[in-house]
Coordinates of C-alpha atoms in Angstrom, one line a residue:
Chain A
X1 CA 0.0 0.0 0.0
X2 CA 1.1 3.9 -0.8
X3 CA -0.3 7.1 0.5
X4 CA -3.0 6.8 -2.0
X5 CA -6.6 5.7 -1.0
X6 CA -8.8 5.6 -3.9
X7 CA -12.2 6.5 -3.6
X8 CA -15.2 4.4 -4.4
X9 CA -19.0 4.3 -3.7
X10 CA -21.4 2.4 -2.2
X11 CA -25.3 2.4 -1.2
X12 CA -24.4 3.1 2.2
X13 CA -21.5 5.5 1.9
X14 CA -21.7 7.8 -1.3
X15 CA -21.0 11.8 -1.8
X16 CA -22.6 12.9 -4.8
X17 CA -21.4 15.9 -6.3
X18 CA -22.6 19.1 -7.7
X19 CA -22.7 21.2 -10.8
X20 CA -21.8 25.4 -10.8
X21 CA -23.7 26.9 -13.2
X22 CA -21.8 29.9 -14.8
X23 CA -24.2 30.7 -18.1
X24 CA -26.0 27.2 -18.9
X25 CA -29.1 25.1 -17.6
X26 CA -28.0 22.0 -15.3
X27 CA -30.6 19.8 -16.7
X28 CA -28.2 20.0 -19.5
X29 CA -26.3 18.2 -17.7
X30 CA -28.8 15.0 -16.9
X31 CA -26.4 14.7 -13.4
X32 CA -27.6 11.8 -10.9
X33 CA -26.1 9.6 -8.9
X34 CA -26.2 5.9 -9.2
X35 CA -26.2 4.9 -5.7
X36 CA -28.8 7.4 -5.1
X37 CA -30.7 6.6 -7.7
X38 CA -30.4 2.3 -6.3
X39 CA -30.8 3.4 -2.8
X40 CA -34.6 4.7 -3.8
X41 CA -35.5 1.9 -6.2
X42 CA -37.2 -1.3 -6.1
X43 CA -35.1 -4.5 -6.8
X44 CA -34.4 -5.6 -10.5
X45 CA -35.9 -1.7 -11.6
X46 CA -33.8 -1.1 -14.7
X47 CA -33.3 2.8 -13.8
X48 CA -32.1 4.7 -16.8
X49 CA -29.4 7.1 -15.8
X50 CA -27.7 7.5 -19.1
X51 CA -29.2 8.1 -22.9
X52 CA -27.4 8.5 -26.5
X53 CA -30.0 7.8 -28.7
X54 CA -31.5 4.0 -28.0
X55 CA -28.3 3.3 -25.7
X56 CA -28.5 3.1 -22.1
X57 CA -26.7 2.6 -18.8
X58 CA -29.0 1.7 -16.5
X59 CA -29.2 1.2 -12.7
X60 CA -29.8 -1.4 -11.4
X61 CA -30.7 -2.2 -7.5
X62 CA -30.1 -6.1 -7.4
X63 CA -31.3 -7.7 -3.9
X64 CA -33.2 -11.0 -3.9
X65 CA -33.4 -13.2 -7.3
X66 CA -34.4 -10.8 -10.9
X67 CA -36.6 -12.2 -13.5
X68 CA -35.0 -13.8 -16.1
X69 CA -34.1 -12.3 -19.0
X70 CA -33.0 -12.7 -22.8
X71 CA -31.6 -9.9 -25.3
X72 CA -30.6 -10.7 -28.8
X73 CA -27.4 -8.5 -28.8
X74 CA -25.2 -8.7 -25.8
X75 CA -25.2 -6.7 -23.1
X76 CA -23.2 -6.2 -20.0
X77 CA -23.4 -6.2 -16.3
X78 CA -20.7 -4.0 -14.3
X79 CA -20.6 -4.3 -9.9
X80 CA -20.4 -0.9 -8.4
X81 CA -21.3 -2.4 -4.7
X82 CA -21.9 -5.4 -3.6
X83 CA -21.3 -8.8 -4.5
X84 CA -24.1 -10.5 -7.5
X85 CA -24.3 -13.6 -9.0
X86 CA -25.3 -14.5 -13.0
X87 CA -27.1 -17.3 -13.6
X88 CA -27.0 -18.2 -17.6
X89 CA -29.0 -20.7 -19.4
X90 CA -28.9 -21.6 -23.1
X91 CA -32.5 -21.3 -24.0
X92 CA -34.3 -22.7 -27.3
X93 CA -34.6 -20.6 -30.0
X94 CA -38.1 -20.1 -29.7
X95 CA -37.7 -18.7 -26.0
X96 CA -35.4 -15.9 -27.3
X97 CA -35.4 -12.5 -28.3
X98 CA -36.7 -12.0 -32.1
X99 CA -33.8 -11.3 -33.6
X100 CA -33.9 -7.3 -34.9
X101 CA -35.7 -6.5 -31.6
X102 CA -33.2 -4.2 -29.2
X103 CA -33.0 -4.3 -25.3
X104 CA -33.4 -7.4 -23.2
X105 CA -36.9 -8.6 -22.2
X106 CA -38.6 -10.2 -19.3
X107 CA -38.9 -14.4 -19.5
X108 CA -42.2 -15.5 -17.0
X109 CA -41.3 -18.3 -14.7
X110 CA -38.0 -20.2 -15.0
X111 CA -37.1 -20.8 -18.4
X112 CA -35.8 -24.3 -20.0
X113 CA -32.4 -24.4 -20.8
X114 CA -29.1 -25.7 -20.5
X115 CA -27.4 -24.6 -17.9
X116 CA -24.4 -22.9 -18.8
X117 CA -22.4 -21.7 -15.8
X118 CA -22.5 -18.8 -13.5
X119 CA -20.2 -15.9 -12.6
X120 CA -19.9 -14.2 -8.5
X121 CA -19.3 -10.4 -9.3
X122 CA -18.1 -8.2 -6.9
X123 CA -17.3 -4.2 -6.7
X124 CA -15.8 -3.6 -10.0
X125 CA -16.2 -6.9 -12.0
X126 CA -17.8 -6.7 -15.0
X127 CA -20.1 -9.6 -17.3
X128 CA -20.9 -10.4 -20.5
X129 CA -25.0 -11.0 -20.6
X130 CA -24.2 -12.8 -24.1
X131 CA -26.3 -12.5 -27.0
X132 CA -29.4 -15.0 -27.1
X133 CA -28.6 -16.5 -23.7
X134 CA -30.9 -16.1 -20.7
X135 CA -29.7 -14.7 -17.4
X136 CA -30.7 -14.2 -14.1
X137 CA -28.8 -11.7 -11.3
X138 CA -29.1 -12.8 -7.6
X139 CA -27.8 -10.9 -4.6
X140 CA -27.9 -11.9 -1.2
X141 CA -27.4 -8.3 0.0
X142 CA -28.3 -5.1 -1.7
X143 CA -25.7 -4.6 -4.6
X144 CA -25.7 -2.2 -7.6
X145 CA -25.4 -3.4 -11.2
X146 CA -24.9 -0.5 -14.5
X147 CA -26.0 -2.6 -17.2
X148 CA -24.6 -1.1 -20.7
X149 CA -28.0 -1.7 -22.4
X150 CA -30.2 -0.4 -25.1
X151 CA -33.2 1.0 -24.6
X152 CA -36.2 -1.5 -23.8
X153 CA -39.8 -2.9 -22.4
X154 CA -38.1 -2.7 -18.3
X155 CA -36.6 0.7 -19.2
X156 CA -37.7 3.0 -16.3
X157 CA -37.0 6.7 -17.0
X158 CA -37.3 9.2 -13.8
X159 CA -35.2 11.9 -15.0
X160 CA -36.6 14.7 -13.2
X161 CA -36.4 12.4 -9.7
X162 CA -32.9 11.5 -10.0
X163 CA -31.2 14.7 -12.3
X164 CA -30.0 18.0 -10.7
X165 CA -32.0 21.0 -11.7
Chain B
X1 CA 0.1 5.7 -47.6
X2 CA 3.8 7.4 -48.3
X3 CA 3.4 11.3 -47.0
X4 CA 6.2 13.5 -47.2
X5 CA 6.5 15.9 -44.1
X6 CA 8.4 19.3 -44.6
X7 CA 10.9 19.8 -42.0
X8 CA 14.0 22.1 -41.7
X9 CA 17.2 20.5 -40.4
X10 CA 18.3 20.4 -37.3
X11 CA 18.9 23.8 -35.3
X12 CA 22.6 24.3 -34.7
X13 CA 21.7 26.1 -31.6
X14 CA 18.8 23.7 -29.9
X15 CA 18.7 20.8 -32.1
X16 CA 15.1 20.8 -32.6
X17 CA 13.6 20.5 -36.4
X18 CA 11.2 23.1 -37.4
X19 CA 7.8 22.3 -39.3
X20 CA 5.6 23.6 -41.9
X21 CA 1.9 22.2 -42.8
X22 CA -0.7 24.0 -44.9
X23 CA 0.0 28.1 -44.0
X24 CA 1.1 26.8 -40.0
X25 CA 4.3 27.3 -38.7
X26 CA 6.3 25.0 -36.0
X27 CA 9.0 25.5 -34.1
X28 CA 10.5 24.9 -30.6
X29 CA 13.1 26.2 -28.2
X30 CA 14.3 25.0 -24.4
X31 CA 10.8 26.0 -23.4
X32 CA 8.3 27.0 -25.8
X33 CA 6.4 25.9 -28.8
X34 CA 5.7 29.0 -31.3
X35 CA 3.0 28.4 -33.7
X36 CA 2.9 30.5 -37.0
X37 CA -0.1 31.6 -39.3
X38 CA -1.2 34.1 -41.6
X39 CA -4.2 35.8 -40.6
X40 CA -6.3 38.5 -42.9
X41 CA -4.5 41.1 -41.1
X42 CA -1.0 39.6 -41.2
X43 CA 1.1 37.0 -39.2
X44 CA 0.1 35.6 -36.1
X45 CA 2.4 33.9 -33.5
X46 CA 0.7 31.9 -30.4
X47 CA 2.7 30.2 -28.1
X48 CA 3.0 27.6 -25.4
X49 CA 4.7 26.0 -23.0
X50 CA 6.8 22.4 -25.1
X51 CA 5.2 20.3 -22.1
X52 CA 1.5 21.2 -22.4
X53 CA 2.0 21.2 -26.5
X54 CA 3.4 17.6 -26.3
X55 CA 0.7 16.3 -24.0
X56 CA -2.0 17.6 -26.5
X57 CA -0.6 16.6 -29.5
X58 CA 0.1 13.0 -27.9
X59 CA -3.7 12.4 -27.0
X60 CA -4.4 13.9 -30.6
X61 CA -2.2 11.4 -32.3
X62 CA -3.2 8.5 -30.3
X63 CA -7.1 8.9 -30.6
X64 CA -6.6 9.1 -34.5
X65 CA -7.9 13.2 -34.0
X66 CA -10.5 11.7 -31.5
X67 CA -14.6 12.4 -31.8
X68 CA -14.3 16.1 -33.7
X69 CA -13.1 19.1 -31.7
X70 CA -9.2 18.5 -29.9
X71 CA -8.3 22.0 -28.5
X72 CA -4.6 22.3 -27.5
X73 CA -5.8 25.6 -25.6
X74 CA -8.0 28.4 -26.0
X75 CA -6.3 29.2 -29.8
X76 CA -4.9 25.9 -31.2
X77 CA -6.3 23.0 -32.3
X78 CA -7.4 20.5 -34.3
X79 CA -11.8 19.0 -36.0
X80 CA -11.5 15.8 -36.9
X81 CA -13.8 15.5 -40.2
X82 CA -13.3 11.5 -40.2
X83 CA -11.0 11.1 -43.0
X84 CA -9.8 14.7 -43.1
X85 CA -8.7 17.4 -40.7
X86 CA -9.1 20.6 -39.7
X87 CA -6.5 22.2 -38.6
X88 CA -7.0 25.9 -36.5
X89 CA -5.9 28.9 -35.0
X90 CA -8.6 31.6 -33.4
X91 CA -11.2 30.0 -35.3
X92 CA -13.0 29.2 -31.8
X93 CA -11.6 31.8 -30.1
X94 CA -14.5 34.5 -29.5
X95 CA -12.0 37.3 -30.2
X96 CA -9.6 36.2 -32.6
X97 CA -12.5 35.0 -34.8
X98 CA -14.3 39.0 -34.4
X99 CA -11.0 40.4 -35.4
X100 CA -10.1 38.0 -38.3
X101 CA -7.2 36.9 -36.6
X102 CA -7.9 33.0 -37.3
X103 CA -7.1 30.7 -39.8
X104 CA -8.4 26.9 -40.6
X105 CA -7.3 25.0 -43.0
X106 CA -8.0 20.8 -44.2
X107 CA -5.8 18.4 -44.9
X108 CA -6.0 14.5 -45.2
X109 CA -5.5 12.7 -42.5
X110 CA -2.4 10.6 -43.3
X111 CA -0.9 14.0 -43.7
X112 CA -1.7 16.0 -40.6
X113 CA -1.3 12.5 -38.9
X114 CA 2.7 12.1 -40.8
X115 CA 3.4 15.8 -39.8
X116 CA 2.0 15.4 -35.9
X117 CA 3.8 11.9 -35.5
X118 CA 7.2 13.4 -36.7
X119 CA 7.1 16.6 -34.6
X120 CA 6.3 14.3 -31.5
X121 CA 9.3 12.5 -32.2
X122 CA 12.1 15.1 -33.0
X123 CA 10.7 16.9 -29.7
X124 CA 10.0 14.5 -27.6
X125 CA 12.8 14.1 -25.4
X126 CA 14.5 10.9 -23.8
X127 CA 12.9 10.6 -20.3
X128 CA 10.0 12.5 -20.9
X129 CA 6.5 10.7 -21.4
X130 CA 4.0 12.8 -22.3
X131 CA 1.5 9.9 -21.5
X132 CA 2.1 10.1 -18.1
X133 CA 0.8 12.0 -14.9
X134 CA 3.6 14.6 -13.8
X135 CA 4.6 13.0 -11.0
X136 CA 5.5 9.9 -12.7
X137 CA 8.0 11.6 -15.5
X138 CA 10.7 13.5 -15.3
X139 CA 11.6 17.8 -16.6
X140 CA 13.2 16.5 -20.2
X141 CA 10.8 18.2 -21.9
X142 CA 12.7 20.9 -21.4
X143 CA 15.9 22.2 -22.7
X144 CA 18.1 21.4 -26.3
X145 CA 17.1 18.2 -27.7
X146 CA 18.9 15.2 -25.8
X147 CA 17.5 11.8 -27.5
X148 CA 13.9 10.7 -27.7
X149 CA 11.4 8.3 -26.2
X150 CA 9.7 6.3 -29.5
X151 CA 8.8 4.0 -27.1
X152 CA 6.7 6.1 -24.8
X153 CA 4.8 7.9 -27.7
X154 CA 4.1 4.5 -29.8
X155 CA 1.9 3.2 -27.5
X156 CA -1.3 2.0 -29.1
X157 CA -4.5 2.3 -27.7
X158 CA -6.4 -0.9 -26.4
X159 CA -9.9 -1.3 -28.5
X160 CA -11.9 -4.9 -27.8
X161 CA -14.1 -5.8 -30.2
X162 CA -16.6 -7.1 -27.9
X163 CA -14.8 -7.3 -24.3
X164 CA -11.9 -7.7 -22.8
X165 CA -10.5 -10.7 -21.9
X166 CA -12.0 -13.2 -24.5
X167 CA -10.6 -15.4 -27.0
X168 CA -9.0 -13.1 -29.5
X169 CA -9.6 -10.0 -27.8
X170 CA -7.8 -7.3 -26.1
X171 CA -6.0 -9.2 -23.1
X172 CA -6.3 -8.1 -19.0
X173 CA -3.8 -6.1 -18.1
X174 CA -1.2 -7.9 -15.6
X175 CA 2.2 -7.9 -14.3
X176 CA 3.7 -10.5 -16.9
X177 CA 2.0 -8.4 -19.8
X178 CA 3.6 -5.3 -18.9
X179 CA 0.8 -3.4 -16.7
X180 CA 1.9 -3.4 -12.9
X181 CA -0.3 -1.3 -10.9
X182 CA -0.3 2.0 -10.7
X183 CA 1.3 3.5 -7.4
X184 CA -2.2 5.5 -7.1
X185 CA -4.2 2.1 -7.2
X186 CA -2.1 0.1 -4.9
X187 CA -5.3 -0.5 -2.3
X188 CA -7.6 -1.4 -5.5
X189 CA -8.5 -5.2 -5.3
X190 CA -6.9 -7.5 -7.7
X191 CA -9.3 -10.5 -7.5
X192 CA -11.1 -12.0 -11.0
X193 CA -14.7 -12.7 -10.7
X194 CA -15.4 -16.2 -10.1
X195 CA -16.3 -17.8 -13.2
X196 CA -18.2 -21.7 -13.8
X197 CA -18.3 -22.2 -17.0
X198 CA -20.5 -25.5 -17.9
X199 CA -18.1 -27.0 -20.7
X200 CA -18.8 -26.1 -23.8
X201 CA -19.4 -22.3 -22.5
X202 CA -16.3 -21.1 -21.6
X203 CA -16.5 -18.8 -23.9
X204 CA -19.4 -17.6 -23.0
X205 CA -19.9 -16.9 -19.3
X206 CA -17.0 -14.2 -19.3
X207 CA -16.3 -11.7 -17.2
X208 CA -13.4 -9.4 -15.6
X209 CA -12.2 -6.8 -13.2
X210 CA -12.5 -3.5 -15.1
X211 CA -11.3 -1.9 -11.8
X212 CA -8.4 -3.5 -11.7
X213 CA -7.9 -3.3 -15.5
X214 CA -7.7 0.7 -14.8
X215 CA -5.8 0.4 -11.9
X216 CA -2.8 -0.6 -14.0
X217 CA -3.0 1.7 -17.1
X218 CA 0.0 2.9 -18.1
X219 CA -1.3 6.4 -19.5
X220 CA -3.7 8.8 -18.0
X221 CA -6.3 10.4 -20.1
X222 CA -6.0 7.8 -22.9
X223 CA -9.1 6.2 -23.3
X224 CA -9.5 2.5 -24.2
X225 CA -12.4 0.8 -25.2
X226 CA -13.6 -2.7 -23.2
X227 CA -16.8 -3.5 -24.3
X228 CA -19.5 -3.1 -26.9
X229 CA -23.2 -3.1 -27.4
X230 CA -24.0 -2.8 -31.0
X231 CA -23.1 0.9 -31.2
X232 CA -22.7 1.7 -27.2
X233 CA -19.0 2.0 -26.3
X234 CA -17.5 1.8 -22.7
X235 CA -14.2 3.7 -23.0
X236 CA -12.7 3.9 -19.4
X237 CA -9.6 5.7 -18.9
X238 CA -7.6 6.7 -15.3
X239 CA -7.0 10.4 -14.8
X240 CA -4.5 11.8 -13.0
X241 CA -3.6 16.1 -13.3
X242 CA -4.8 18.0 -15.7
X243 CA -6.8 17.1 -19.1
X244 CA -4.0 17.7 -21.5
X245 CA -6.6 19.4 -24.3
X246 CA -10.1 20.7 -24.6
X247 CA -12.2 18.1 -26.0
X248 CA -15.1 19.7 -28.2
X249 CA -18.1 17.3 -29.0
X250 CA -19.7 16.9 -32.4
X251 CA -22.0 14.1 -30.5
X252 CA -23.2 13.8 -26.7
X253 CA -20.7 12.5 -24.8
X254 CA -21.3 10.6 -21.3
X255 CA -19.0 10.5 -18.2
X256 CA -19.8 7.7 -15.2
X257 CA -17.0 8.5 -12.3
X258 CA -16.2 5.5 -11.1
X259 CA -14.1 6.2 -8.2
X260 CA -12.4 9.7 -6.6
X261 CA -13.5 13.1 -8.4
X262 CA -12.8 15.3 -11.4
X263 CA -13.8 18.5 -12.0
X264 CA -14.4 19.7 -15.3
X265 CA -14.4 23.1 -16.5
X266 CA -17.2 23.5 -19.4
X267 CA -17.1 26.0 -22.2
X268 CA -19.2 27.0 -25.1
X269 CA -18.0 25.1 -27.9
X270 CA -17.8 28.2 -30.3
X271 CA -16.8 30.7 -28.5
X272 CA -15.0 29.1 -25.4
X273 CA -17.3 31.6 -22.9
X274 CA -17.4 29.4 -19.6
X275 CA -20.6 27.7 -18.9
X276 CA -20.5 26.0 -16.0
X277 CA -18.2 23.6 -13.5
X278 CA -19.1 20.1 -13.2
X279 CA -18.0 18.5 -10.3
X280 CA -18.1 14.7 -10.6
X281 CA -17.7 12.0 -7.6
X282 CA -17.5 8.0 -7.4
X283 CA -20.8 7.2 -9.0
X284 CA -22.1 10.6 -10.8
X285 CA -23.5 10.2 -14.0
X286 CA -23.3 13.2 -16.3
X287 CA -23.9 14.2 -20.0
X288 CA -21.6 16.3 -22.0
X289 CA -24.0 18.1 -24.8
X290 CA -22.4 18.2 -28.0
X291 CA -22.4 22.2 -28.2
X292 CA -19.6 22.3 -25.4
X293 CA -16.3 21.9 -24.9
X294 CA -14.6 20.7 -22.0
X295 CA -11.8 19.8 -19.8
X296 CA -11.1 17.8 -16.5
X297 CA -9.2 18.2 -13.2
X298 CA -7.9 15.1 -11.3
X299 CA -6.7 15.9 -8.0
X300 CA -5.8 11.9 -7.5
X301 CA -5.5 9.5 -10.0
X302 CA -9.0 8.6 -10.8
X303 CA -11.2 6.0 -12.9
X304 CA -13.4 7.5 -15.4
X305 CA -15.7 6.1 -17.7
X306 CA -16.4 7.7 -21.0
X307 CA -19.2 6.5 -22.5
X308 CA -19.3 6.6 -26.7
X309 CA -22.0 6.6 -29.7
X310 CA -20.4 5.7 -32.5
X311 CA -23.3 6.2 -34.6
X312 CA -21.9 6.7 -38.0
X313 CA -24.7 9.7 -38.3
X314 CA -24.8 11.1 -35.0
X315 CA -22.2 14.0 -36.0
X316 CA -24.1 14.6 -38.8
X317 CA -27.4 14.8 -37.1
X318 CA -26.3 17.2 -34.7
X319 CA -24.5 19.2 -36.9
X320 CA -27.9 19.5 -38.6
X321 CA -30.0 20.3 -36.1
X322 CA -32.1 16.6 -36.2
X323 CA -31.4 16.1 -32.8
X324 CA -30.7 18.4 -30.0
X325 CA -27.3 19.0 -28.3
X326 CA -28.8 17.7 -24.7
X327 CA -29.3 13.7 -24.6
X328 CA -32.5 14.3 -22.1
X329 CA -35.5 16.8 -21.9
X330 CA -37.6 16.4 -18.8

């Protein structure tokens, strides 16, 4: 160990920061917070707190077992707190995703599939959520997931709840 | 492409070359860089310090002129036009421009790219990295020309095709491949997420460390890319002083701190008038519109990630007006 301590968040210890407005608008700015923005949401709410277009990062609260999920493009899952486990299964064809549609969508129930491993995430370990399989997060403790997305049917937007203004 | 790049000789008295592209003028002494143009009213010289030059030009050259607008300061700089180049003096500079003191001109980019790549290297001295945070490289940017550090400024910047760390992708960083950690990261945890891979999938169920990925960059402010969703880049970087240029955005550009702070200084993309101060902490989430420019502050070495649309039209349909220049309305 140096002299350094590097600084990272958590749901129970975060500082968000601010913006100074010389000559602008801060919603400009879209500026939230993504432990704030998991701290106030409901497990497995896909919380958009980035937009470019049909591209997303979203935030993700994980506690408890998600849904199960399928997307026909991959995706990824990145740990900001916390520790979350991916389940993955390799699901028929006529389970997944149609093929041109974008985002990932909700399976009911447990889907049939081969099971195809798992991965145990922890604060800054990042997945691949692979193109046609299906997954499901599960998290003993209250974690935070960003999931580099596109835009979707679980998309939640609450922009003026979570943005500076 | 073969591209001929005018130069002078060596000075007798500081042994740095001199350059000429398009109507500009380079030159350097111990320590300054003196940029030349013709303006409608005459000849223009700007100048800056050779450390601050070299750090600019060094993120220009190694992002390939990076997503449009790469200002080496409030005068100089460079619009990347995706297979040419505008190169510019005053032309975003709110007085120079009113008193037709500026100049731009375009070039191809194997050109501009030829001309930047050999000034880098006749004035880049041995011992100097212009890469690195100042604390980690020494004062040989200053003073007559002694050697040169090829090694330092040919780094290439790592871009995965779909993530890091699978089959035939860009590999995680670690001792044996030449990334120890960065003094600045030495607390940051090292582990690898657990993976169980069924066989059959190992290719499959993936995943790494990002963290620790960043923790042992070599470069600060040097943005990789690590994994992709159709058009969706993640392009984390670690920051450490001062943002070496003023990046201006043709698209909307997003930032996710990931740990420690920046601050950024925002300024109208046109005119460079000050708009406002961002100050960013582990786990803000902020938009740069694509009417801004803008530059960061790392007080400690920090983990950023830049977030990318590499939407083949989105300059275009900004430029346009077919979108707005702010990703959100609410």
């Amino acid at each position: 160990m140096g002299d350094f301590v590097t600084v990272f968040g958590s749901l129970g210890d975060y500082e968000k920061g601010h913006i100074e407005i010389i000559n602008d608008d801060p919603k400009n700015y879209a500026f939230s917070n993504v432990f704030e923005v998991a701290s106030k949401a409901k497990p497995y709410e896909k919380v958009a707190v980035g937009k470019n277009q049909q591209n997303l990062i979203e935030a993700i609260r994980a506690e408890g077992d998600s849904p199960w999920y399928t997307c026909a493009h991959d995706e990824f899952a990145l740990v900001m707190d916390g520790e979350v486990e991916v389940h993955f299964l390799d699901i028929a064809e006529v389970d997944r995703a149609p093929k041109d549609k974008e985002g990932n969508i909700a399976i009911k129930g447990q889907p049939k599939g081969k099971k195809m491993g798992h991965v145990v995430l922890r604060r800054g370990h990042q997945a691949l959520l692979p193109a046609n399989a299906a997954y499901q997060f599960r998290a003993r403790r209250p974690s935070v997931v960003l999931q580099q997305a596109l835009e979707g049917e679980n998309t939640i937007y609450r922009w003026s709840e979570i943005c500076l203004k | 492409m073969n591209v001929a790049v005018k130069a002078t000789s060596s000075s007798n008295r500081t042994g740095y070359k001199s350059f000429e592209l398009g109507s500009f003028k380079f030159s350097r002494d111990e320590y300054f860089v003196y940029i030349e143009w013709r303006s409608k009213k005459g000849r223009m010289t700007h100048y800056m310090s050779a450390d601050a030059f070299l750090r600019a030009m060094m993120r220009d050259v190694a992002w390939g002129f990076f997503y449009y607008q790469v200002n080496f300061d409030h005068v100089f700089g460079t619009n990347n036009l995706y297979g040419r180049v505008q190169m510019f003096a005053g032309s975003y500079n709110e007085t120079f421009k009113a008193q037709g003191l500026d100049l731009i001109e375009t070039f191809e980019t194997p050109q501009i790219m030829a001309t930047f790549q050999a000034i880098l290297a006749d004035w880049t001295n041995a011992g100097f990295d212009p890469f690195a945070a100042p604390a980690e490289t020494t004062t040989d940017w200053l003073g007559k020309k002694h050697g040169n550090n090829d090694t330092a400024i040919n780094r290439q910047r790592q871009v995965s095709k779909r993530m890091v760390g699978l089959p035939g992708d860009t590999p995680i960083r670690t001792d044996a491949n030449g990334y120890p950690v960065n003094r600045a990261f030495a607390d940051v945890d090292q582990s690898q997420p657990e993976i169980h891979a069924e066989k059959g999938y190992e290719g499959r169920v993936h995943g790494f460390n990002l963290f620790a990925h960043l923790s042992r960059s070599d470069v600060t402010w040097n943005p990789s890319v690590t994994s992709v969703c159709k058009q969706s880049l993640f392009c984390p970087t670690s920051e450490e002083y001062i943002l070496p240029i003023k990046h201006g955005n043709d698209r909307v550009e997003w930032f996710i701190q990931l740990s420690d702070q920046i601050l950024w200084d925002v300024e109208d993309k046109a005119t460079g008038r000050p708009r406002a101060k961002v100050v960013m902490k582990a786990g803000d989430v902020a938009a740069m519109p694509a009417d801004i420019r803008h530059q960061g502050y790392s007080p400690k070495r920090s983990m950023l990630l830049v977030w990318e649309n590499v939407n083949p039209r989105i300059a275009e349909m900004h430029a346009t007006g077919e979108i707005p220049p702010y990703p959100i309305k609410f």
